[in-house]
């Protein structure tokens, strides 16, 4: 037997069931995505703290390892690529990206394949053992490093080679290669602790945005608006129309035909019956001037520099801004809007930073998130902006 309320209807129970089912499905999807990223972050954290390569992995390789050199990673299906037009690459960084972008198995324009063979990553260098010879990239002589965000290509510049070159890898091996290359370069410059600290920060930030299980709605919380197609939106539109239409009718004057005031005096007599003599002289009353309705201009014009924001919009302590940047969680901001410095106090040389958007302890914003010296000269790093 169907459950009913005091009026004998069942729509409130159907409404509560639909709303709870929708909220639970949304929560399960968000919680599953959160758990996947949490597992990946903790896997990388464990790898950064315990993985230090293996000297035994170099046994059988067609190359000789130097004393103290260990192997981090090998791949037999790597391709050597070279850039036709050399450009200056950014300096190598220790940034960890736990959410690698979606890559397509393509070769970027201006990059040509020069050789193919076995790629070997050690704690001192990256080597490609190809059919035309061997290519080495030593970390101590590395001046530039760039991971293509849309293709499985990593380009490297070193001091003793004029042409920029690098590796083209299968898409499935790119994430592991880039993370272990970061670890190997960190070991070469004795900065492994900076990578571990960065992962600890990412895990803490991720824990703060864990989805909360929604509260269960009851039939008593159902509103009559739920019976209408569109719900509260339909009621809001109807109320707006109910206010706008009368206002438009009130402001519109009815049409007045010229000379209508004298219509009775100008109309000829329809019959031959003589009219009775007037009792008193007729006095013509001229209509007075029609009052003019004027619309008063607003006393204060809205400021051009302000951007209205909904009162219910959350910012978690972030300054008001039209871009939706807040401290509540979401995705890091690596490419902020061009007008960000009109709303935030940017540090000098803001656009030369390489990282994500962060707030320094002195209140300024910087594009150095994930760097070893983030917010240097501004009392250090405080917190990360999200969108």
Short mmCIF file of C-alpha atoms in Angstrom, two decimals:
data_model
loop_
_atom_site.label_atom_id
_atom_site.label_comp_id
_atom_site.label_asym_id
_atom_site.label_seq_id
_atom_site.Cartn_x
_atom_site.Cartn_y
_atom_site.Cartn_z
CA UNK A 1 0.00 0.00 0.00
CA UNK A 2 1.41 3.39 -0.96
CA UNK A 3 2.41 5.76 1.85
CA UNK A 4 0.40 8.98 2.03
CA UNK A 5 0.51 12.20 4.00
CA UNK A 6 -2.33 13.74 6.01
CA UNK A 7 -4.09 14.84 2.82
CA UNK A 8 -3.99 11.35 1.32
CA UNK A 9 -1.43 12.21 -1.43
CA UNK A 10 1.82 10.42 -2.20
CA UNK A 11 3.70 13.09 -4.17
CA UNK A 12 5.74 14.22 -1.14
CA UNK A 13 7.17 10.73 -0.68
CA UNK A 14 7.95 10.45 -4.40
CA UNK A 15 9.67 13.85 -4.28
CA UNK A 16 11.82 12.81 -1.28
CA UNK A 17 12.75 9.53 -2.95
CA UNK A 18 13.81 11.25 -6.20
CA UNK A 19 15.80 13.94 -4.42
CA UNK A 20 17.62 11.50 -2.14
CA UNK A 21 18.44 9.19 -5.04
CA UNK A 22 19.83 12.07 -7.11
CA UNK A 23 21.91 13.43 -4.22
CA UNK A 24 23.31 9.98 -3.39
CA UNK A 25 24.31 9.31 -7.01
CA UNK A 26 26.11 12.66 -7.22
CA UNK A 27 27.88 11.97 -3.92
CA UNK A 28 29.02 8.49 -4.99
CA UNK A 29 30.46 9.83 -8.25
CA UNK A 30 32.32 12.65 -6.47
CA UNK A 31 33.57 10.32 -3.72
CA UNK A 32 34.85 7.78 -6.26
CA UNK A 33 36.80 10.48 -8.12
CA UNK A 34 38.18 11.77 -4.82
CA UNK A 35 39.34 8.28 -3.80
CA UNK A 36 41.07 7.66 -7.14
CA UNK A 37 43.08 10.85 -6.82
CA UNK A 38 43.81 10.15 -3.14
CA UNK A 39 45.16 6.69 -4.00
CA UNK A 40 47.37 8.15 -6.74
CA UNK A 41 48.74 10.88 -4.46
CA UNK A 42 49.60 8.40 -1.72
CA UNK A 43 51.20 6.04 -4.24
CA UNK A 44 53.42 8.85 -5.50
CA UNK A 45 54.23 9.86 -1.92
CA UNK A 46 55.33 6.31 -1.09
CA UNK A 47 57.37 6.14 -4.28
CA UNK A 48 59.06 9.48 -3.58
CA UNK A 49 60.04 8.38 -0.08
CA UNK A 50 61.26 4.85 -0.77
CA UNK A 51 62.28 4.53 -4.43
CA UNK A 52 65.98 5.10 -5.09
CA UNK A 53 66.67 3.04 -8.20
CA UNK A 54 68.57 -0.19 -8.55
CA UNK A 55 72.10 -0.99 -9.64
CA UNK A 56 71.06 -4.56 -10.52
CA UNK A 57 68.63 -3.19 -13.13
CA UNK A 58 71.63 -2.08 -15.17
CA UNK A 59 72.85 -5.64 -15.65
CA UNK A 60 72.62 -6.66 -19.28
CA UNK A 61 72.22 -3.15 -20.62
CA UNK A 62 74.47 -2.22 -23.57
CA UNK A 63 76.02 0.62 -21.57
CA UNK A 64 78.38 0.95 -18.64
CA UNK A 65 77.20 2.60 -15.44
CA UNK A 66 79.49 4.95 -13.55
CA UNK A 67 80.38 4.27 -9.89
CA UNK A 68 77.34 5.07 -7.75
CA UNK A 69 75.02 5.27 -10.76
CA UNK A 70 71.70 3.38 -10.46
CA UNK A 71 68.90 2.76 -12.94
CA UNK A 72 65.49 4.34 -12.31
CA UNK A 73 63.56 3.35 -15.44
CA UNK A 74 63.98 1.71 -18.86
CA UNK A 75 61.81 1.56 -22.01
CA UNK A 76 62.72 -0.19 -25.28
CA UNK A 77 60.18 1.65 -27.48
CA UNK A 78 61.40 5.26 -27.23
CA UNK A 79 62.05 7.60 -30.15
CA UNK A 80 64.63 10.36 -30.37
CA UNK A 81 63.11 13.67 -31.57
CA UNK A 82 64.74 16.95 -32.54
CA UNK A 83 63.33 20.44 -32.94
CA UNK A 84 63.90 22.23 -36.23
CA UNK A 85 63.59 25.73 -34.76
CA UNK A 86 65.36 25.93 -31.43
CA UNK A 87 63.63 27.89 -28.65
CA UNK A 88 64.69 28.55 -25.07
CA UNK A 89 63.03 26.03 -22.76
CA UNK A 90 62.09 26.78 -19.13
CA UNK A 91 64.52 25.71 -16.44
CA UNK A 92 64.00 22.22 -14.95
CA UNK A 93 61.53 22.19 -12.06
CA UNK A 94 60.55 19.81 -9.29
CA UNK A 95 56.80 20.17 -9.88
CA UNK A 96 54.67 17.05 -9.41
CA UNK A 97 51.45 16.79 -11.43
CA UNK A 98 49.26 14.03 -9.93
CA UNK A 99 46.64 14.57 -12.64
CA UNK A 100 48.50 14.30 -15.96
CA UNK A 101 46.64 15.75 -18.95
CA UNK A 102 45.01 13.62 -21.61
CA UNK A 103 47.69 12.95 -24.23
CA UNK A 104 47.23 12.02 -27.87
CA UNK A 105 49.76 9.78 -29.64
CA UNK A 106 50.91 12.47 -32.02
CA UNK A 107 54.09 14.32 -32.88
CA UNK A 108 53.90 18.11 -32.43
CA UNK A 109 54.53 20.38 -35.38
CA UNK A 110 58.18 21.28 -35.88
CA UNK A 111 59.44 18.09 -34.19
CA UNK A 112 61.04 15.35 -36.27
CA UNK A 113 62.01 11.78 -35.35
CA UNK A 114 65.75 11.21 -35.69
CA UNK A 115 66.27 7.74 -34.16
CA UNK A 116 64.66 5.04 -32.01
CA UNK A 117 65.89 2.60 -29.40
CA UNK A 118 66.20 1.85 -25.68
CA UNK A 119 65.71 4.71 -23.19
CA UNK A 120 67.50 4.40 -19.84
CA UNK A 121 66.89 6.78 -16.93
CA UNK A 122 69.47 6.84 -14.13
CA UNK A 123 70.15 9.10 -11.16
CA UNK A 124 72.74 11.02 -13.22
CA UNK A 125 71.54 11.10 -16.82
CA UNK A 126 68.96 10.15 -19.43
CA UNK A 127 70.31 7.97 -22.24
CA UNK A 128 68.85 6.78 -25.57
CA UNK A 129 70.64 3.76 -27.09
CA UNK A 130 69.49 4.05 -30.71
CA UNK A 131 70.34 2.46 -33.99
CA UNK A 132 72.44 5.47 -35.05
CA UNK A 133 74.35 5.84 -31.81
CA UNK A 134 73.90 6.97 -28.24
CA UNK A 135 72.41 10.26 -27.01
CA UNK A 136 73.07 11.41 -23.41
CA UNK A 137 71.39 14.17 -21.41
CA UNK A 138 73.38 14.72 -18.19
CA UNK A 139 71.44 16.43 -15.37
CA UNK A 140 74.41 18.52 -14.35
CA UNK A 141 74.51 20.16 -17.80
CA UNK A 142 70.77 20.43 -18.31
CA UNK A 143 69.54 24.01 -18.88
CA UNK A 144 65.96 23.50 -20.09
CA UNK A 145 63.19 20.92 -19.73
CA UNK A 146 59.65 20.93 -21.14
CA UNK A 147 56.88 18.31 -21.03
CA UNK A 148 54.36 18.81 -23.85
CA UNK A 149 50.86 19.09 -22.24
CA UNK A 150 49.08 17.52 -25.23
CA UNK A 151 51.57 15.03 -26.67
CA UNK A 152 53.87 12.34 -25.16
CA UNK A 153 57.00 14.41 -25.88
CA UNK A 154 59.67 15.66 -23.47
CA UNK A 155 62.24 18.16 -24.79
CA UNK A 156 65.62 18.83 -23.14
CA UNK A 157 68.37 21.40 -23.62
CA UNK A 158 71.95 20.89 -22.42
CA UNK A 159 75.02 23.11 -22.46
CA UNK A 160 77.11 21.04 -24.88
CA UNK A 161 74.47 20.69 -27.62
CA UNK A 162 73.00 23.49 -29.75
CA UNK A 163 69.93 21.67 -31.06
CA UNK A 164 67.03 20.89 -28.72
CA UNK A 165 66.18 17.18 -28.56
CA UNK A 166 64.19 14.78 -26.44
CA UNK A 167 62.04 11.66 -26.35
CA UNK A 168 58.71 10.62 -27.88
CA UNK A 169 57.16 7.84 -25.75
CA UNK A 170 54.04 5.67 -25.80
CA UNK A 171 51.22 7.48 -23.99
CA UNK A 172 50.91 4.76 -21.33
CA UNK A 173 54.50 5.23 -20.17
CA UNK A 174 54.54 9.03 -20.00
CA UNK A 175 53.25 9.57 -16.43
CA UNK A 176 55.70 7.11 -14.86
CA UNK A 177 58.62 8.49 -16.89
CA UNK A 178 57.94 12.13 -16.01
CA UNK A 179 57.59 11.44 -12.29
CA UNK A 180 60.75 9.33 -12.12
CA UNK A 181 62.63 11.92 -14.16
CA UNK A 182 61.60 14.47 -11.51
CA UNK A 183 62.90 12.15 -8.76
CA UNK A 184 66.15 11.52 -10.62
CA UNK A 185 66.76 15.23 -11.21
CA UNK A 186 65.91 15.95 -7.54
CA UNK A 187 68.51 13.38 -6.44
CA UNK A 188 71.08 14.94 -8.75
CA UNK A 189 70.63 18.35 -7.10
CA UNK A 190 70.02 16.86 -3.62
CA UNK A 191 66.43 18.10 -3.39
CA UNK A 192 64.43 14.88 -2.93
CA UNK A 193 62.96 16.32 0.29
CA UNK A 194 61.32 19.15 -1.70
CA UNK A 195 59.40 16.62 -3.81
CA UNK A 196 58.25 14.74 -0.70
CA UNK A 197 57.12 17.99 0.96
CA UNK A 198 55.19 18.98 -2.15
CA UNK A 199 53.33 15.65 -2.16
CA UNK A 200 52.54 16.01 1.55
CA UNK A 201 51.02 19.42 0.80
CA UNK A 202 48.97 18.00 -2.07
CA UNK A 203 47.64 15.21 0.16
CA UNK A 204 46.67 17.69 2.89
CA UNK A 205 44.89 19.96 0.40
CA UNK A 206 43.10 16.97 -1.08
CA UNK A 207 41.93 15.77 2.36
CA UNK A 208 40.34 19.18 2.97
CA UNK A 209 38.03 18.88 -0.07
CA UNK A 210 36.69 15.37 0.57
CA UNK A 211 32.99 15.21 -0.43
CA UNK A 212 30.54 15.10 2.49
CA UNK A 213 27.64 12.66 2.48
CA UNK A 214 24.39 14.61 1.88
CA UNK A 215 21.66 14.72 4.51
CA UNK A 216 18.54 12.63 3.92
CA UNK A 217 15.51 14.68 2.87
CA UNK A 218 12.10 13.87 4.36
CA UNK A 219 8.63 14.20 2.79
CA UNK A 220 7.90 17.07 5.17
CA UNK A 221 10.54 19.17 3.39
CA UNK A 222 8.68 19.01 0.07
CA UNK A 223 7.21 22.29 -1.17
CA UNK A 224 4.17 22.84 -3.33
CA UNK A 225 6.45 24.32 -5.99
CA UNK A 226 7.75 20.80 -6.61
CA UNK A 227 4.45 20.00 -8.32
CA UNK A 228 5.06 22.62 -11.02
CA UNK A 229 7.22 21.92 -14.09
CA UNK A 230 10.46 23.74 -13.37
CA UNK A 231 9.76 24.08 -9.63
CA UNK A 232 10.97 27.29 -7.98
CA UNK A 233 12.27 28.65 -11.27
CA UNK A 234 8.77 28.63 -12.75
CA UNK A 235 7.38 30.41 -9.67
CA UNK A 236 10.14 33.04 -9.83
CA UNK A 237 9.50 33.73 -13.52
CA UNK A 238 5.75 34.01 -12.91
CA UNK A 239 6.26 36.43 -10.04
CA UNK A 240 8.58 38.57 -12.15
CA UNK A 241 6.02 38.75 -14.96
CA UNK A 242 3.29 39.64 -12.46
CA UNK A 243 5.35 42.65 -11.38
CA UNK A 244 6.62 43.75 -14.81
CA UNK A 245 3.36 43.68 -16.80
CA UNK A 246 1.34 45.98 -14.48
CA UNK A 247 4.28 48.37 -14.31
CA UNK A 248 4.42 48.57 -18.10
CA UNK A 249 0.67 49.19 -18.30
CA UNK A 250 0.87 51.88 -15.63
CA UNK A 251 3.59 53.80 -17.45
CA UNK A 252 1.81 53.69 -20.82
CA UNK A 253 -0.78 56.58 -21.36
CA UNK A 254 -4.10 55.75 -23.16
CA UNK A 255 -4.44 57.35 -26.62
CA UNK A 256 -6.35 60.66 -26.66
CA UNK A 257 -8.06 61.78 -29.88
CA UNK A 258 -7.38 65.49 -30.61
CA UNK A 259 -10.47 67.71 -30.23
CA UNK A 260 -12.49 65.19 -28.25
CA UNK A 261 -13.18 67.84 -25.57
CA UNK A 262 -15.22 69.89 -28.12
CA UNK A 263 -16.95 66.92 -29.76
CA UNK A 264 -20.34 67.60 -28.20
CA UNK A 265 -20.30 71.27 -29.24
CA UNK A 266 -19.31 70.53 -32.83
CA UNK A 267 -21.93 67.78 -33.42
CA UNK A 268 -24.89 69.07 -35.62
CA UNK A 269 -28.51 68.57 -34.54
CA UNK A 270 -29.88 65.33 -35.99
CA UNK A 271 -33.58 66.36 -36.04
CA UNK A 272 -35.55 69.49 -36.96
CA UNK A 273 -37.03 69.84 -33.47
CA UNK A 274 -35.98 73.23 -32.14
CA UNK A 275 -33.79 73.13 -29.11
CA UNK A 276 -35.07 74.75 -25.92
CA UNK A 277 -33.56 78.10 -25.06
CA UNK A 278 -30.53 77.88 -22.84
CA UNK A 279 -31.10 78.61 -19.22
CA UNK A 280 -27.66 80.03 -18.57
CA UNK A 281 -24.77 80.97 -20.79
CA UNK A 282 -22.55 77.98 -21.50
CA UNK A 283 -19.03 78.27 -20.21
CA UNK A 284 -16.33 76.28 -22.03
CA UNK A 285 -13.78 74.76 -19.70
CA UNK A 286 -10.41 74.19 -21.33
CA UNK A 287 -8.51 71.14 -20.07
CA UNK A 288 -5.38 71.89 -18.12
CA UNK A 289 -1.96 70.66 -19.14
CA UNK A 290 -1.46 66.92 -18.72
CA UNK A 291 1.08 66.10 -16.01
CA UNK A 292 4.24 64.61 -17.42
CA UNK A 293 5.71 61.54 -15.79
CA UNK A 294 9.45 61.71 -15.52
CA UNK A 295 11.83 59.00 -14.51
CA UNK A 296 14.36 60.04 -11.95
CA UNK A 297 17.91 59.05 -12.83
CA UNK A 298 19.80 57.14 -10.14
CA UNK A 299 21.74 59.45 -7.86
CA UNK A 300 24.85 57.30 -7.93
CA UNK A 301 26.19 55.49 -10.97
CA UNK A 302 27.49 51.96 -10.41
CA UNK A 303 31.22 51.76 -10.13
CA UNK A 304 33.01 50.34 -13.15
CA UNK A 305 35.49 48.49 -10.99
CA UNK A 306 32.93 46.46 -9.07
CA UNK A 307 31.61 43.09 -10.15
CA UNK A 308 28.38 41.93 -8.50
CA UNK A 309 28.59 38.46 -7.05
CA UNK A 310 25.78 36.32 -5.66
CA UNK A 311 25.43 36.60 -1.91
CA UNK A 312 25.46 32.83 -1.56
CA UNK A 313 28.68 32.34 -3.53
CA UNK A 314 31.41 30.82 -1.43
CA UNK A 315 34.96 32.13 -1.39
CA UNK A 316 36.32 30.64 1.89
CA UNK A 317 38.11 33.89 2.71
CA UNK A 318 39.35 34.72 -0.82
CA UNK A 319 39.05 38.34 -2.03
CA UNK A 320 36.01 39.17 -4.18
CA UNK A 321 36.77 38.64 -7.88
CA UNK A 322 34.81 37.97 -11.11
CA UNK A 323 36.78 34.81 -11.96
CA UNK A 324 35.48 32.54 -9.17
CA UNK A 325 38.95 32.04 -7.61
CA UNK A 326 38.60 30.87 -4.00
CA UNK A 327 40.23 28.84 -1.21
CA UNK A 328 37.48 26.20 -1.06
CA UNK A 329 39.07 23.55 -3.30
CA UNK A 330 38.79 22.36 -6.89
CA UNK A 331 41.52 22.67 -9.52
CA UNK A 332 44.76 24.60 -9.35
CA UNK A 333 45.05 27.74 -11.49
CA UNK A 334 48.09 27.49 -13.73
CA UNK A 335 46.87 30.02 -16.34
CA UNK A 336 45.05 32.82 -14.47
CA UNK A 337 42.89 35.39 -16.25
CA UNK A 338 44.66 38.32 -17.91
CA UNK A 339 43.02 40.87 -15.59
CA UNK A 340 43.85 39.13 -12.32
CA UNK A 341 46.17 41.90 -11.15
CA UNK A 342 43.21 44.34 -11.30
CA UNK A 343 41.54 42.35 -8.49
CA UNK A 344 44.50 40.97 -6.52
CA UNK A 345 47.78 42.45 -5.33
CA UNK A 346 50.26 40.70 -7.63
CA UNK A 347 53.93 40.36 -6.70
CA UNK A 348 56.48 42.11 -8.93
CA UNK A 349 57.24 39.99 -11.99
CA UNK A 350 54.01 38.02 -11.49
CA UNK A 351 53.77 36.70 -15.08
CA UNK A 352 57.32 35.34 -15.05
CA UNK A 353 56.38 32.77 -12.41
CA UNK A 354 56.06 29.09 -13.33
CA UNK A 355 53.63 27.14 -11.19
CA UNK A 356 50.10 27.63 -9.92
CA UNK A 357 48.36 30.59 -8.27
CA UNK A 358 49.04 30.95 -4.53
CA UNK A 359 48.65 33.58 -1.82
CA UNK A 360 51.71 34.70 0.10
CA UNK A 361 51.74 35.45 3.82
CA UNK A 362 51.84 39.21 3.17
CA UNK A 363 48.55 39.01 1.22
CA UNK A 364 50.00 39.25 -2.30
CA UNK A 365 49.43 36.61 -4.99
CA UNK A 366 52.14 34.79 -6.90
CA UNK A 367 52.36 32.27 -9.76
CA UNK A 368 55.05 30.18 -8.02
CA UNK A 369 52.96 27.36 -6.50
CA UNK A 370 54.95 24.13 -6.24
CA UNK A 371 58.32 25.87 -6.39
CA UNK A 372 61.00 25.43 -3.74
CA UNK A 373 61.08 29.18 -3.08
CA UNK A 374 57.39 29.92 -3.47
CA UNK A 375 56.55 33.51 -2.38
CA UNK A 376 60.23 34.25 -1.70
CA UNK A 377 60.55 37.80 -0.41
CA UNK A 378 56.87 37.92 0.59
CA UNK A 379 57.03 36.06 3.93
CA UNK A 380 56.57 32.65 2.30
CA UNK A 381 53.70 30.54 1.03
CA UNK A 382 50.30 30.75 2.78
CA UNK A 383 47.66 28.89 0.73
CA UNK A 384 46.58 27.86 -2.78
CA UNK A 385 43.87 29.42 -4.97
CA UNK A 386 41.33 27.07 -6.60
CA UNK A 387 38.70 27.31 -9.32
#
